[in-house]
Every structure is written in structure tokens, then in C-alpha cells.
Tab-separated table of C-alpha atoms in Angstrom:
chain	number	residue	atom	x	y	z
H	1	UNK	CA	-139.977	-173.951	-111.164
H	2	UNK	CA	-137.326	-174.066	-108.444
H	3	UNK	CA	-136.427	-177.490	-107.565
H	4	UNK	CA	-134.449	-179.124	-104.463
H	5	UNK	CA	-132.742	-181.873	-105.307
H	6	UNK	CA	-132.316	-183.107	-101.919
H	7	UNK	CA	-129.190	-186.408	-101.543
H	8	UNK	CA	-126.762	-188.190	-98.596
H	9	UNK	CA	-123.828	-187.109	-100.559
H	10	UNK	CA	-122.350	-185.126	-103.780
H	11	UNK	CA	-119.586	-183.924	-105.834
H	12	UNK	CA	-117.320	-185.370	-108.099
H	13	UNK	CA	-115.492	-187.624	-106.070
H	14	UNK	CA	-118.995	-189.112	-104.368
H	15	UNK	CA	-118.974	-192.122	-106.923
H	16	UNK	CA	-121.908	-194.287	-105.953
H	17	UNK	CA	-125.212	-195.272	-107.425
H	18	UNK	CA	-127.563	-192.592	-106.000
H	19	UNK	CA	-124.965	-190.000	-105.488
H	20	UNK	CA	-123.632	-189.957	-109.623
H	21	UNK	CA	-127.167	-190.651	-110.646
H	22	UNK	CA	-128.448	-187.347	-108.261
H	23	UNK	CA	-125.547	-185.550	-110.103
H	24	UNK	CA	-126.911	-186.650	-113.444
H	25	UNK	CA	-130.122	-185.856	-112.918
H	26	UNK	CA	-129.278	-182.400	-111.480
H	27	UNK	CA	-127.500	-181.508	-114.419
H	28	UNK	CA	-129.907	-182.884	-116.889
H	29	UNK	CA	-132.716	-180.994	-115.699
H	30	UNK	CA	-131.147	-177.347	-115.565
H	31	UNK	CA	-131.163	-177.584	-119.220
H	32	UNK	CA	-135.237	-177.657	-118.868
H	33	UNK	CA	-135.972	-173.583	-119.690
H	34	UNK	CA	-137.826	-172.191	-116.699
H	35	UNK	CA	-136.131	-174.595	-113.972
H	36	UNK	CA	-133.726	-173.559	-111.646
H	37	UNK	CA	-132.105	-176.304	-109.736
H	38	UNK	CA	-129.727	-176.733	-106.082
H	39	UNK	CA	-128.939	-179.638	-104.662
H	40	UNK	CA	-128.845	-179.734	-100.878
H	41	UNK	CA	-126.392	-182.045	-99.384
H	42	UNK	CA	-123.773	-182.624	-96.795
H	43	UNK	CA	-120.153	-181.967	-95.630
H	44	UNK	CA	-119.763	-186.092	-95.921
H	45	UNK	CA	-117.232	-187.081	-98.817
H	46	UNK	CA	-116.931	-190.895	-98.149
H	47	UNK	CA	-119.834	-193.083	-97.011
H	48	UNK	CA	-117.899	-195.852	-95.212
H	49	UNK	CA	-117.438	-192.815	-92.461
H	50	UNK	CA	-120.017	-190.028	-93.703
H	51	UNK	CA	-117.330	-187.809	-91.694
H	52	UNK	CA	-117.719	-183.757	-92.571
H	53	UNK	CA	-115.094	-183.673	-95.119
H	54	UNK	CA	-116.198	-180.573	-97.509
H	55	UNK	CA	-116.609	-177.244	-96.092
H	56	UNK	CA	-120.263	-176.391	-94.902
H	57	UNK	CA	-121.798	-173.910	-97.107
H	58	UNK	CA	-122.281	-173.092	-100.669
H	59	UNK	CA	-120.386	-173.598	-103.656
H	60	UNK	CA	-121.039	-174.569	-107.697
H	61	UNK	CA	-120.480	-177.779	-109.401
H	62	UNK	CA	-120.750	-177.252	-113.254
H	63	UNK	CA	-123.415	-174.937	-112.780
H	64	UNK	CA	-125.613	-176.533	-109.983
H	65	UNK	CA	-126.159	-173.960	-106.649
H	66	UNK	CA	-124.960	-177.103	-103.494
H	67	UNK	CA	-125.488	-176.581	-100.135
H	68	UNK	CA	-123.518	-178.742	-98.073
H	69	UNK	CA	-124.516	-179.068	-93.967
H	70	UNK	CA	-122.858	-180.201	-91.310
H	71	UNK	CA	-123.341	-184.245	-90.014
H	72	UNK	CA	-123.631	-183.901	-86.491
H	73	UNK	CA	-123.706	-187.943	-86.284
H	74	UNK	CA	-121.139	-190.039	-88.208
H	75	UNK	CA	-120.937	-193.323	-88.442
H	76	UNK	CA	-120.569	-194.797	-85.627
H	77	UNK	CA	-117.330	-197.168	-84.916
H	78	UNK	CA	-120.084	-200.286	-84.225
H	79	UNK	CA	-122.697	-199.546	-86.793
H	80	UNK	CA	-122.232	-202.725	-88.069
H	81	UNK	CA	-122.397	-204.593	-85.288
H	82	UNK	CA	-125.722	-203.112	-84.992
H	83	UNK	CA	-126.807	-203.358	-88.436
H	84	UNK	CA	-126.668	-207.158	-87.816
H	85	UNK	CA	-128.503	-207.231	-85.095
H	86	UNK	CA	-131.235	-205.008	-86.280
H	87	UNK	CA	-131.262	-207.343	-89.659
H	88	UNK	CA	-131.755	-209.952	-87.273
H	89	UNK	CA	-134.216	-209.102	-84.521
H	90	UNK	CA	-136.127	-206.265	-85.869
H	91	UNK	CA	-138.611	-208.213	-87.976
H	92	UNK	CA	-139.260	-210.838	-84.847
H	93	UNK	CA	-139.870	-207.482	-82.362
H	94	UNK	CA	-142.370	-206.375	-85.238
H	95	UNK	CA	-144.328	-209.424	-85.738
H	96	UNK	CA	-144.290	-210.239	-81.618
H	97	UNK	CA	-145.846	-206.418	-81.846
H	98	UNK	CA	-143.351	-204.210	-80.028
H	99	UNK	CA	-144.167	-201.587	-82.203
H	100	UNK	CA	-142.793	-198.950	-79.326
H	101	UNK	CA	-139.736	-200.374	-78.793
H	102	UNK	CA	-138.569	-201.108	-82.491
H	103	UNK	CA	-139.417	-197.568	-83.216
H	104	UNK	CA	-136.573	-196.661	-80.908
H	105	UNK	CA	-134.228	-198.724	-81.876
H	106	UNK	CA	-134.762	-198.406	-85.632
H	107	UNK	CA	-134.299	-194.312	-84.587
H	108	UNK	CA	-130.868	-195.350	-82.613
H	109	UNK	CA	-130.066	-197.410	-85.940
H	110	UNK	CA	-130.494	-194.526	-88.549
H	111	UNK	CA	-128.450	-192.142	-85.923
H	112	UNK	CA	-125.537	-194.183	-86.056
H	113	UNK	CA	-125.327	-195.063	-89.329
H	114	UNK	CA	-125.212	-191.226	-90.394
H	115	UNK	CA	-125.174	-189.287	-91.702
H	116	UNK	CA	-127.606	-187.716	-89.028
H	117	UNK	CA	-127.824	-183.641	-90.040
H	118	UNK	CA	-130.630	-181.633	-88.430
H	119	UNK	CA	-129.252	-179.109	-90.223
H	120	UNK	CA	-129.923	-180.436	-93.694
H	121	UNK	CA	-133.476	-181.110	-92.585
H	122	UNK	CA	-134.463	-178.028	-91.028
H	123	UNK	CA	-132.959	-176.333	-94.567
H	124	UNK	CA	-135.391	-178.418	-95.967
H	125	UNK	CA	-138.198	-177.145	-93.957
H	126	UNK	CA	-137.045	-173.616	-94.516
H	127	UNK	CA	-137.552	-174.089	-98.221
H	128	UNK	CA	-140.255	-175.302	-98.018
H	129	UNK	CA	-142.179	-171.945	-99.045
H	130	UNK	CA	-140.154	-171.041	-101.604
H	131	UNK	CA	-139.445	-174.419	-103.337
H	132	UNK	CA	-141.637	-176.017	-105.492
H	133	UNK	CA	-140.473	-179.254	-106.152
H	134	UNK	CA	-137.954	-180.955	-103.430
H	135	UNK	CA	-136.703	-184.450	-105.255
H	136	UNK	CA	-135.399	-186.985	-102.282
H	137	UNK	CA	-132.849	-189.662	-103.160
H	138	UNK	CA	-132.823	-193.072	-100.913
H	139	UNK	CA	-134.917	-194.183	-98.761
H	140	UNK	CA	-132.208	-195.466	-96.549
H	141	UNK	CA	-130.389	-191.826	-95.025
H	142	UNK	CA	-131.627	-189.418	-92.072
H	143	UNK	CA	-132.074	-186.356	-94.531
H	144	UNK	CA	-134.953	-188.225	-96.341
H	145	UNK	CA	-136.251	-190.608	-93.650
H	146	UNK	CA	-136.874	-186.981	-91.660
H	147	UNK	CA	-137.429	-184.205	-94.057
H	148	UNK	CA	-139.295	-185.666	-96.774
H	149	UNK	CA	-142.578	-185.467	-94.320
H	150	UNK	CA	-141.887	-181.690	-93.648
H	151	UNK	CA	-142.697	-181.452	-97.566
H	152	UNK	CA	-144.427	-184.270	-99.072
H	153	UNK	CA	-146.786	-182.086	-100.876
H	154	UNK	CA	-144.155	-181.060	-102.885
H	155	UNK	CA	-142.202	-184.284	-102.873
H	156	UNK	CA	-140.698	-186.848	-104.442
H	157	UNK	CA	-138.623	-189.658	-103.752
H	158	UNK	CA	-136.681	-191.863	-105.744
H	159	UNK	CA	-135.815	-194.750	-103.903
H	160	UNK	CA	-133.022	-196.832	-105.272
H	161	UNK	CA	-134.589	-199.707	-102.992
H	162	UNK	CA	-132.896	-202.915	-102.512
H	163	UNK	CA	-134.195	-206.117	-101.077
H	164	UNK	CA	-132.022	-205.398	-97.779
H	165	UNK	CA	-133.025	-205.908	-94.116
H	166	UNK	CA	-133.736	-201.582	-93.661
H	167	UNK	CA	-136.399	-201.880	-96.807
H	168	UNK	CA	-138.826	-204.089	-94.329
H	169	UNK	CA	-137.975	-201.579	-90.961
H	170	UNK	CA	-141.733	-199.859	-89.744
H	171	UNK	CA	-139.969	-196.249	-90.578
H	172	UNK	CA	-139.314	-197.474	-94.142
H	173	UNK	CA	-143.202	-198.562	-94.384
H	174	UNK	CA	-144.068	-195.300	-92.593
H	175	UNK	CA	-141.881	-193.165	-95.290
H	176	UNK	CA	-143.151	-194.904	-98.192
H	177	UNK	CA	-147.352	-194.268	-96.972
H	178	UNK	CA	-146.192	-190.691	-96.635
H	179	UNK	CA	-144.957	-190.425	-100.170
H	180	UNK	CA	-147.384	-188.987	-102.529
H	181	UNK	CA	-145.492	-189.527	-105.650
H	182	UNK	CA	-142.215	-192.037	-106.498
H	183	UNK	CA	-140.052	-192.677	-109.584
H	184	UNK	CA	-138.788	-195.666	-109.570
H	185	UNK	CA	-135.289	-196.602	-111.366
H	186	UNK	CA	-136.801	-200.075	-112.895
H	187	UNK	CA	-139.625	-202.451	-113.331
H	188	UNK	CA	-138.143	-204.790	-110.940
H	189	UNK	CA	-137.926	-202.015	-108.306
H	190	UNK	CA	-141.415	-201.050	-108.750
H	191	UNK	CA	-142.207	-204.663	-108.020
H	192	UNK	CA	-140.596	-204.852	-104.872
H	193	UNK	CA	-141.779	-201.558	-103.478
H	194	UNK	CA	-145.560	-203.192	-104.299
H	195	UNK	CA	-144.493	-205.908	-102.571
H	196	UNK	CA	-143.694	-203.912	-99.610
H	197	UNK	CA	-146.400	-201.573	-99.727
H	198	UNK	CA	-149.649	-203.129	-102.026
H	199	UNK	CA	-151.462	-199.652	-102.995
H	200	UNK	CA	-147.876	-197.798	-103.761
H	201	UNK	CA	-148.097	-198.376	-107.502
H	202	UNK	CA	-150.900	-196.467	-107.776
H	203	UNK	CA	-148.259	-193.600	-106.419
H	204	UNK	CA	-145.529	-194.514	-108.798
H	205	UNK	CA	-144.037	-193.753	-112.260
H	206	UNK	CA	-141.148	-195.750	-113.981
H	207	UNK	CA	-137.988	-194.266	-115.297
H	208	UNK	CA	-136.170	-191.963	-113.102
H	209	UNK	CA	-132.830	-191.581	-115.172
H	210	UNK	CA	-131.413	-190.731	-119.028
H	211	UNK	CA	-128.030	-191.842	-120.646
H	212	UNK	CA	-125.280	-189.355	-121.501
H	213	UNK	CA	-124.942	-189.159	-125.546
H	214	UNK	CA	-121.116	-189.797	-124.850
H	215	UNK	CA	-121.238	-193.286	-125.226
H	216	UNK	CA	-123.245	-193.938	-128.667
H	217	UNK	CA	-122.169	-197.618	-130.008
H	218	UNK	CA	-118.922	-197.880	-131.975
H	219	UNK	CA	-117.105	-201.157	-133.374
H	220	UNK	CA	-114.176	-201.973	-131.218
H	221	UNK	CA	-113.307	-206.020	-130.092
H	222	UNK	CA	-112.115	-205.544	-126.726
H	223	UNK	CA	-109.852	-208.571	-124.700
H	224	UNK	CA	-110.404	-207.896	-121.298
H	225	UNK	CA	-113.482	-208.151	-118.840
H	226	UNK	CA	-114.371	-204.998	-117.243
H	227	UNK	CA	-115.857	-203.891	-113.701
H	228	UNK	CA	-116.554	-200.446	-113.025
H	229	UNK	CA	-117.839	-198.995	-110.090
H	230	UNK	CA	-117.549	-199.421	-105.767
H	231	UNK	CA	-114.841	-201.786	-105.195
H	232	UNK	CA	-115.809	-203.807	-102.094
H	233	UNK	CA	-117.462	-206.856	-100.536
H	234	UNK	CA	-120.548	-205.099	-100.651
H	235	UNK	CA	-121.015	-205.457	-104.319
H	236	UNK	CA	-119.838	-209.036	-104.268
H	237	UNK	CA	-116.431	-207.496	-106.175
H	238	UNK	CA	-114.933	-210.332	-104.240
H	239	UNK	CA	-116.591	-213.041	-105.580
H	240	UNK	CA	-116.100	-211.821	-108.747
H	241	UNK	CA	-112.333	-211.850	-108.659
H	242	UNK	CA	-112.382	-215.434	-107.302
H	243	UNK	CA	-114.382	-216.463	-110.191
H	244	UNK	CA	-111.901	-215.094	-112.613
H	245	UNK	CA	-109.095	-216.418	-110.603
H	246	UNK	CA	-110.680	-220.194	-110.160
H	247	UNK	CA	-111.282	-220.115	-114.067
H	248	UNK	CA	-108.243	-219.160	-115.019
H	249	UNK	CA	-106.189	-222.001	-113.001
H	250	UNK	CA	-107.748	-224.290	-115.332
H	251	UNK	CA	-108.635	-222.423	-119.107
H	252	UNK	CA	-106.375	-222.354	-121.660
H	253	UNK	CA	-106.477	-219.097	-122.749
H	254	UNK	CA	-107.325	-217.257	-119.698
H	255	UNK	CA	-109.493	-214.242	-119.355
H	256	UNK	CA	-107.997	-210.452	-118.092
H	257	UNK	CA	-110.563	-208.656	-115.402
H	258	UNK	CA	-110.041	-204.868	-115.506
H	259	UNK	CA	-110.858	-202.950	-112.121
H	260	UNK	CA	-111.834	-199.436	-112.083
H	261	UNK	CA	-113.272	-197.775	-109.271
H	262	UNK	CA	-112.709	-196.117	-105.496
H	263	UNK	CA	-111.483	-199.233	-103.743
H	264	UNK	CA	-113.369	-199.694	-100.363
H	265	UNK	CA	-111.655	-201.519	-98.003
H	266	UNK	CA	-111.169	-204.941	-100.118
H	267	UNK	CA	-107.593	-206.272	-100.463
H	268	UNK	CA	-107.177	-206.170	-104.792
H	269	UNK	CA	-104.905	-209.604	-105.619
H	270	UNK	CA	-101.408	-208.207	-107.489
H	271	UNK	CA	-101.753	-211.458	-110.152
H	272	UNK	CA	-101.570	-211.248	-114.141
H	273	UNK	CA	-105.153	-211.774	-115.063
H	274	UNK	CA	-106.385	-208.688	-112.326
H	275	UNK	CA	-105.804	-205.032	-113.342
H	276	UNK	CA	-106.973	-202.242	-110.986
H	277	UNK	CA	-106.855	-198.928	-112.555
H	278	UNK	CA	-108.658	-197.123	-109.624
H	279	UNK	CA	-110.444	-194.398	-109.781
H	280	UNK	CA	-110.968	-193.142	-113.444
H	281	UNK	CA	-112.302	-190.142	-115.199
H	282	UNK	CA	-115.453	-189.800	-117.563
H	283	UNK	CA	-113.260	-190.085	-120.760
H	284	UNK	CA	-110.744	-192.962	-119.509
H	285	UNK	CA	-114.349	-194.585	-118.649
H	286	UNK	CA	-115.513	-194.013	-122.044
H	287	UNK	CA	-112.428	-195.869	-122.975
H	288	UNK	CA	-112.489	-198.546	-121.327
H	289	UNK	CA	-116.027	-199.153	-121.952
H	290	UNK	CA	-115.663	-198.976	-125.439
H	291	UNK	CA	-112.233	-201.778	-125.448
H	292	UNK	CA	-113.644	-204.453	-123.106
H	293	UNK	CA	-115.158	-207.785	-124.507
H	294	UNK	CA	-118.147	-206.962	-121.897
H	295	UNK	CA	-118.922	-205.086	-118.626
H	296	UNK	CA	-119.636	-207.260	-115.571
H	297	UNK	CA	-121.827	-206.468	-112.566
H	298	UNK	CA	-121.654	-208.939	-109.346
H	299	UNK	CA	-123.756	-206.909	-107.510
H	300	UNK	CA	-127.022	-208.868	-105.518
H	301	UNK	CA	-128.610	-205.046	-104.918
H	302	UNK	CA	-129.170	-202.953	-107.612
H	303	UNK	CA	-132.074	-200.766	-108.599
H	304	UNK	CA	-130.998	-199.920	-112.342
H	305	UNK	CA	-126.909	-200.265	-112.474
H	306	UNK	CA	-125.741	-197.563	-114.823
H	307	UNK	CA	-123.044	-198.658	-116.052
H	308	UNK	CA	-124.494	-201.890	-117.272
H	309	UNK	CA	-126.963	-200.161	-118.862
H	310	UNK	CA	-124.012	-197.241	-120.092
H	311	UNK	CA	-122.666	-200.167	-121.751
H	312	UNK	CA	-125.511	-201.516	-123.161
H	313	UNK	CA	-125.740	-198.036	-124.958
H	314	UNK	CA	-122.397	-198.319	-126.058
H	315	UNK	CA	-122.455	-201.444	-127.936
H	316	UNK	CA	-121.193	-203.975	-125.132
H	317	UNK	CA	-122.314	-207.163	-123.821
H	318	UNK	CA	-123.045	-207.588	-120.080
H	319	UNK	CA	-122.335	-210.312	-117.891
H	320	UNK	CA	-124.791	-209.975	-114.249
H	321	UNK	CA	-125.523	-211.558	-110.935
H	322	UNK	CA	-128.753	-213.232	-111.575
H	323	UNK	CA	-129.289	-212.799	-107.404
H	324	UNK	CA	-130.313	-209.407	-108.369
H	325	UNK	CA	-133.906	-209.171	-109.623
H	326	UNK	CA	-132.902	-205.850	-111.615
H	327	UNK	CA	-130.235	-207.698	-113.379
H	328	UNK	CA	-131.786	-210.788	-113.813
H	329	UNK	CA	-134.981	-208.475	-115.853
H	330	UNK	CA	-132.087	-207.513	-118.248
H	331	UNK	CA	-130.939	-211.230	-118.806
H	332	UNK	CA	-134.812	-212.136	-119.436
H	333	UNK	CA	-135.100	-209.116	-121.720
H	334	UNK	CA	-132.352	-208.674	-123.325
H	335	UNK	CA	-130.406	-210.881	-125.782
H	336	UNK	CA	-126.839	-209.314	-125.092
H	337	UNK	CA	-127.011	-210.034	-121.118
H	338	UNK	CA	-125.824	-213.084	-119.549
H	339	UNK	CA	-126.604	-214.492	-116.139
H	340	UNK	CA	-124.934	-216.285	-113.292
H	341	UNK	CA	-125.349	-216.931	-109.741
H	342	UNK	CA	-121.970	-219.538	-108.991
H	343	UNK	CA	-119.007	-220.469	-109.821
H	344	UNK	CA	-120.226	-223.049	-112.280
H	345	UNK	CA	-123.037	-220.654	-114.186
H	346	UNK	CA	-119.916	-218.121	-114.327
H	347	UNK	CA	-118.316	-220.253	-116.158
H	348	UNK	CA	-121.262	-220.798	-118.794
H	349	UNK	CA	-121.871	-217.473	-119.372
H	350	UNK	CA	-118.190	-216.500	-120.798
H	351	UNK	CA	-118.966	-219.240	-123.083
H	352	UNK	CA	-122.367	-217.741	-123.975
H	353	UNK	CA	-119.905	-215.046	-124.192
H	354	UNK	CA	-117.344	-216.495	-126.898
H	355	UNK	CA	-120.162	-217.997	-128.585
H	356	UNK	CA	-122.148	-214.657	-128.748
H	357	UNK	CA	-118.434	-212.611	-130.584
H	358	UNK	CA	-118.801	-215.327	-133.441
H	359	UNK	CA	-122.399	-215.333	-134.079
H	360	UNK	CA	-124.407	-214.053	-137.123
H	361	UNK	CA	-126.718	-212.444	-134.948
H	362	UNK	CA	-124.092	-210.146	-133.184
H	363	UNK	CA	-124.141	-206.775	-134.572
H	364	UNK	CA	-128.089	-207.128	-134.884
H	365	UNK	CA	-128.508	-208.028	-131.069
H	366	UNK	CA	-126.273	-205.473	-130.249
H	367	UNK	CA	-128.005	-202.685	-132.185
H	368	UNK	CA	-131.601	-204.023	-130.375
H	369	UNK	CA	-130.011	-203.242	-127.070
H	370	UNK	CA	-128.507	-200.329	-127.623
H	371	UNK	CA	-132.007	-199.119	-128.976
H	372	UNK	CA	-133.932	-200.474	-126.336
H	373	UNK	CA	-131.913	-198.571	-123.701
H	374	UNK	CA	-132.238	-195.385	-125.895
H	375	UNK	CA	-136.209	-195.850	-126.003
H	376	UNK	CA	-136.105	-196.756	-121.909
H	377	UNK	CA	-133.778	-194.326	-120.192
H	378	UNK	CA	-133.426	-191.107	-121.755
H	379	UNK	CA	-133.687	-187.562	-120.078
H	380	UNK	CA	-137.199	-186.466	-121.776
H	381	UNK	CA	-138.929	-189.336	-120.517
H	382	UNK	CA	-137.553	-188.181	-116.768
H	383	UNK	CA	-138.866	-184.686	-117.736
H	384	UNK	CA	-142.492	-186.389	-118.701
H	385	UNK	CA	-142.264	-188.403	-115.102
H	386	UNK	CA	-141.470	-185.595	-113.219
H	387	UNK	CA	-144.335	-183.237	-114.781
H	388	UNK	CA	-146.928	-186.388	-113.956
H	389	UNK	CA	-145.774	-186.245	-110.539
H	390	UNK	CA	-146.574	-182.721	-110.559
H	391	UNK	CA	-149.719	-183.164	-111.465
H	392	UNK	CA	-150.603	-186.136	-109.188
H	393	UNK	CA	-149.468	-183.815	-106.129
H	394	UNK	CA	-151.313	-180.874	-107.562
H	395	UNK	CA	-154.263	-182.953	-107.442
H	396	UNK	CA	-153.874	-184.080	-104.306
H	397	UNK	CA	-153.376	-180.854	-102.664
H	398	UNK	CA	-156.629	-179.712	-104.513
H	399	UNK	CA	-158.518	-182.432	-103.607
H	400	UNK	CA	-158.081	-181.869	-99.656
């Protein structure tokens, strides 16, 4: 089966959500005998600008066939002026029923965000005959907003959907009624794409990623809290910092926050209890993983958050925005996640924290998560999710 794994961005310095979990994925399944895999992609490098920064054209990464193609439309220089406006006035146009209108702004909107490549989607519709699976990431980006209806016999998308302003835009409805078959990353995302859409469960399967066997559980008492990923306002990275900061002014043994991560646009304070190792390989992520007290995630949109669940897998605790429904799931679920939405609640959960290091129960919680997230995300249960969607479009196409 040759399948088209079809993303806004990729490579090894693309270090994101959907971009590292398209990368996973793609490597996971070219293990699978009988399936040949390519990712197609484009010349962007950096998301802030989705500028063409790789060359157009072919190349390998660790085995995978990528074909980058050229953005025609960046970013533009006041996308987020617009982006406020449309969060604002979009939903009012739609309920006062301008349908016409709104449709042409939300198409101005998606141009100047980028990355807007015609070329990427007519590729797509030029495999079409000779693909037989074409797996779209986001919902959010040109090449799956306008190529994922040139195949959706053969398609499916997974998501990553966020409870954001572009989730309730007409073209997002219109993408998700076109979608025969979708893999969500999480109960809670499967929720909120019901809530959207009422009838899209019926079109949807759980479970769209595994965990690398790199980071089993191993005993080591870490001193430091640790945040891994996008550094930026975006994910609340901010807030975060002034948590730690406003803590430590009055604790008396104050806490260390690690940083590692590409560092997008968000002045990094140069004071004891902040470390910023920026951007850090697989291994020195292993590493850190593996020597912090627990991994934190202030992030209010998430679909799944690796590296929570990484560390999970690994043995560590997890402190996470309860704003997010994902995380919050993981805080209801699981006894090794803590919660907080303020200053004050931060606060309480280092101290579920402390309390959790000295309890009896420790090791034994610890070993429950780490199972649970072996038994929830691992790579054969993607396989099984894909092959259902298979079948569910098979029958479709049979059925007409």
C-alpha cells in the first residue's frame, strides 16, 4: 500500500506538535511490510513566517521519500491583525447569515496565514491514481483545507483540533462533512470535534500516535522542573515562568524551571531559578526527561501533548494547565498528573508534588501510568486504526 502522508511542514528542525508527530508516524509505519511511505510537504522551515526555506524537490529523511513545494503565499506581515478580527466577527457574519461574504474572507484568511501552495495540492491531485492512502495532518493549513477534497475517498485526516476561533469557521465545518474517516489524537478531541459536527463520531477512531521504546521508566530523583517544547506566548510559556518566578520570591527552598525548546519570539528572563537550554537533541531530551522532578505543560490547546505523555512513559510526574480539556482528562485519569489554572492552584500542585516524592504509593502510581500510556498509545494500535479506516472508506466507495 503506498501511502501519502500529506503535512504544513517537516524535517528535523520542524519541532511542533503535528509536524514531530507526522515525522513519527511516517517512520513508524514504513516498518509495516508491504507499505511504502512519502511525505509531501513544503519548502517552509519556520511557521511564525512559513517562508520557502528548504530547497523544492525531493530528498530522504531516515528513509522517508519528502517532497517539498514551493509556498507561493507566506505569511503575511498583518496576519494577525486579521486573525483577530476574523476571531471576532466571523461567528456574528455567520449567525446574521452572510454565508457569501464570510466564505471570502475566511478564503483571504487561510491565504495569508500560509502557507498557501497550489503546488502541494495539485501534487496531491496528481497522486491521486497511484496512491492509496493520502493521511492529512491539521485541519488548520491550505494543503489540507484544499486537497483533502480532491481525495477523500482515500483520505484521512488527523486533526490535532483545538478549541480556537478557526475550529468554528464554515470551511472548517465544510472540511470536516467531507471527511470520510478521522483519527483523533484523544478522547477529549473526539469530544470537541462531536461538538462541532454531531454525526462525526460515527466517522472517527481514537488513537492516532505510539511512544518511542527510548524512554521506558528508570529510577532517577530529579531537582528541577522541566518544559519542553515551542517556547512562546502561544503555549502560555509565559505564564509559566511568572509562576515560577512569583513562587520563588516567597518559598524557602525555591524551585529550578529548565527550558528546552526553539524559542519563538518570547524574551527568556537571565535569573537563577530559569535555565534555557534551547533547542535539544533526542538523547539530551531523554536526559533531561529522565533527571527532572516532573515535566510541565502550560499549554490551553493541546490535542494529546507528547511529551507529557513521553514522560508519563518514562516514569515522571506531570504538572498541566487544567484550561486544556486534553490535559485536564489526564489529571481526572491519572494519579501522577496535577492540575492548575492560576497562580494560586500552581502553587498547590508543587505541593501535591512534594507530597506525591514521599508517598507510599509512589512507585505503584508511577508504574500504573506508565502502563496505561503503554496500553493507550502504542504504534500497533495506529496500525489497527488505520486498517479500520480502510475499511470504512472501502465501504463507502462500494456502497455508492
Amino acid at each position: 500500500m503506498q501511502i501519502d502522508i500529506v503535512v504544513q511542514r517537516y524535517g528535523p528542525e520542524c519541532v511542533g506538535g503535528a509536524e514531530s508527530h507526522a515525522q513519527q508516524l511516517a517512520e513508524a509505519l514504513s516498518e509495516t511490510p508491504d507499505w511504502s511511505i512519502s511525505v509531501l510537504t513544503t519548502a517552509a522551515k519556520r511557521y511564525e513566517t512559513w517562508a520557502n526555506e528548504y530547497p523544492v524537490g525531493q530528498e530522504s529523511i531516515n528513509g522517508i521519500d519528502v517532497w517539498r513545494h514551493a509556498i507561493k503565499y507566506p505569511r503575511h506581515p498583518r496576519f494577525d491583525y486579521v486573525n483577530d478580527l476574523a476571531a471576532r466577527y466571523f461567528p456574528t457574519l455567520w449567525a446574521r447569515r452572510f454565508g457569501p461574504v464570510t466564505r471570502m474572507l475566511e478564503s483571504l484568511w487561510l491565504k495569508m496565514q500560509g502557507p498557501y501552495s497550489p503546488d502541494l495540492v495539485k501534487r496531491i491531485g496528481e497522486r491521486a491514481s497511484t496512491t492509496d492512502l493520502f493521511i492529512f495532518f491539521t485541519y488548520l493549513y491550505h494543503p489540507t483545507i484544499r486537497g483533502l477534497p480532491q481525495v477523500r475517498n482515500k483520505a484521512i485526516l488527523i486533526p490535532t483540533a483545538h478549541d480556537e476561533p478557526p475550529f468554528y469557521f464554515q470551511m472548517t465545518q465544510s472540511l470536516l462533512s467531507s471527511t470520510r474517516a478521522i483519527i483523533a489524537n484523544s478522547p477529549a478531541e473526539a469530544r470537541l470535534l462531536e461538538r462541532r459536527l454531531p454525526g462525526v463520531k460515527e466517522r472517527t477512531v481514537v488513537g492516532a500516535v505510539g511512544l518511542p521504546a527510548t524512554l521506558k521508566a528508570r529510577s532517577e530523583d530529579g531537582d528541577y522542573l522541566l518544559y519542553l517544547g515551542r517556547i512562546g506566548f502561544a503555549k502560555s510559556t509565559d505564564e509559566l515562568i511568572r509562576f515560577v518566578y512569583q513562587i520563588n520570591n516567597s518559598a524557602d527552598k525555591p524551585i529550578r524551571l529548565v527550558l528546552a525548546g526553539s524559542n519563538h519570539g518570547m524574551e527568556i528572563p537571565t535569573i537563577d531559578c530559569i535555565e534555557y537550554r534551547g533547542f535539544v537533541s533526542e538523547e539530551e531530551k531523554a536526559c533531561l526527561i529522565h533527571g527532572c522532578r516532573a515535566v510541565v505543560n502550560p499549554s490551553r490547546y493541546e490535542s494529546l501533548s507528547l511529551i507529557v505523555l513521553e514522560a508519563l512513559s518514562a516514569g515522571k510526574p506531570a504538572i498541566v494547565s487544567t484550561h486544556c480539556e486534553v490535559l485536564r482528562d489526564y489529571c481526572v485519569t491519572l494519579p501522577t498528573v496535577f492540575g492548575y489554572h492560576d497562580q494560586a492552584s500552581f502553587g498547590e500542585a508543587l505541593t501535591m508534588l512534594t507530597r506525591f516524592e514521599s508517598s507510599p504509593d509512589r512507585k505503584a502510581n508511577l508504574d500504573f501510568t506508565s502502563e496505561w500510556v503503554e496500553n493507550h498509545f502504542s504504534w500497533q494500535q495506529v496500525r489497527n486504526n488505520i486498517q479500520k479506516c480502510c475499511e470504512r472508506l472501502s465501504d463507502e466507495v462500494s456502497v455508492r
